[in-house]
């Protein structure tokens, strides 16, 4: 810290406006006041203690040395971590500065601070310029309303690299219930992307090989966009496997002439067995094994159109007898 403490707030707010405008707008348009008691530790660094509603005193960092407190957080993160780390709780920022400094391969550090009043104390007493200007740093201030928007630029990384969520325990203790909700929302978002990413990592070579093999036939067929608005005034029914299909298949038979039916490829034998003919069959699985589940009924579906992804297994795209094949990319 090389500047006078009184200048920190203005400097930090200027950087906040430039690099984190949503957080800056929140502090600029709402009445936010500093909270708790700032005190100097033996090392000379500022620390913050807060009295909770049940009269407990919570100190956001170690009383003797906040810097040593921050040393514990990088230990939770592998040195070669190239993914995303989410931290619940900003505190005074010591742990966050240390993570970015000691983990240069980290692609994103997303921090969620529910209490703007605490963040104001950090802005006032800490030089946060390195943190606020680091392009890897993502800041959510106040109760987040949309996790996917906040984490949008991490989406590609989350599909390809590991991610973890860690608590700044003193911060979480101040508002455990809401932080628990944020954690659950974050976990759901990260998991939804990592599952898809795991599939891509595992089957990526198959995806690319299948795409190249399809090149010889694509120019004889259609893009899915060709169907845009073709059935704008018709109801659509999406059919997949499972208990609900067994339960409702007779109803489906009764209304099949009054709706456009899209069915996944593996339920085709079941539909035909009940004399139900979908208008479109969809196929996306890159493995040829899936083709075997409906191969024996293909002679019955010459009038059914196929919709398939660019990475679909090569046997389905080549053998399916439909004259109309629509590709989605």
JSON list of C-alpha atoms in Angstrom, two decimals, residues 8 17-18 23 45 58 62-63 95 109 119 132 157 159 164 174 180 222 237-238 260 262 275 277 290 309 317:
[
{"chain": "A", "resi": 8, "resn": "UNK", "atom": "CA", "xyz": [-8.16, 4.43, -1.94]},
{"chain": "A", "resi": 17, "resn": "UNK", "atom": "CA", "xyz": [-16.64, 2.04, -12.99]},
{"chain": "A", "resi": 18, "resn": "UNK", "atom": "CA", "xyz": [-14.34, 1.04, -15.84]},
{"chain": "A", "resi": 23, "resn": "UNK", "atom": "CA", "xyz": [-21.08, -3.10, -9.18]},
{"chain": "A", "resi": 45, "resn": "UNK", "atom": "CA", "xyz": [-2.86, -3.99, 7.87]},
{"chain": "A", "resi": 58, "resn": "UNK", "atom": "CA", "xyz": [-17.00, -12.00, 13.51]},
{"chain": "A", "resi": 62, "resn": "UNK", "atom": "CA", "xyz": [-6.98, -13.35, 11.24]},
{"chain": "A", "resi": 63, "resn": "UNK", "atom": "CA", "xyz": [-6.58, -10.70, 13.88]},
{"chain": "A", "resi": 95, "resn": "UNK", "atom": "CA", "xyz": [-7.38, -13.92, -0.13]},
{"chain": "A", "resi": 109, "resn": "UNK", "atom": "CA", "xyz": [-11.87, -15.94, -10.37]},
{"chain": "A", "resi": 119, "resn": "UNK", "atom": "CA", "xyz": [-17.31, -4.15, 0.09]},
{"chain": "A", "resi": 132, "resn": "UNK", "atom": "CA", "xyz": [-10.10, -4.74, -10.09]},
{"chain": "A", "resi": 157, "resn": "UNK", "atom": "CA", "xyz": [-13.81, -22.59, -19.91]},
{"chain": "A", "resi": 159, "resn": "UNK", "atom": "CA", "xyz": [-16.92, -26.92, -20.59]},
{"chain": "A", "resi": 164, "resn": "UNK", "atom": "CA", "xyz": [-14.48, -25.27, -7.74]},
{"chain": "A", "resi": 174, "resn": "UNK", "atom": "CA", "xyz": [-22.81, -13.43, 8.26]},
{"chain": "A", "resi": 180, "resn": "UNK", "atom": "CA", "xyz": [-26.18, -21.44, 0.52]},
{"chain": "A", "resi": 222, "resn": "UNK", "atom": "CA", "xyz": [-31.10, -29.43, -46.16]},
{"chain": "A", "resi": 237, "resn": "UNK", "atom": "CA", "xyz": [-45.34, -32.92, -29.77]},
{"chain": "A", "resi": 238, "resn": "UNK", "atom": "CA", "xyz": [-41.86, -33.99, -28.67]},
{"chain": "A", "resi": 260, "resn": "UNK", "atom": "CA", "xyz": [-46.44, -32.28, -35.83]},
{"chain": "A", "resi": 262, "resn": "UNK", "atom": "CA", "xyz": [-40.88, -35.02, -33.38]},
{"chain": "A", "resi": 275, "resn": "UNK", "atom": "CA", "xyz": [-49.12, -47.62, -35.57]},
{"chain": "A", "resi": 277, "resn": "UNK", "atom": "CA", "xyz": [-45.77, -42.43, -37.52]},
{"chain": "A", "resi": 290, "resn": "UNK", "atom": "CA", "xyz": [-27.35, -46.32, -31.14]},
{"chain": "A", "resi": 309, "resn": "UNK", "atom": "CA", "xyz": [-26.66, -33.06, -35.72]},
{"chain": "A", "resi": 317, "resn": "UNK", "atom": "CA", "xyz": [-27.06, -40.43, -41.78]}
]
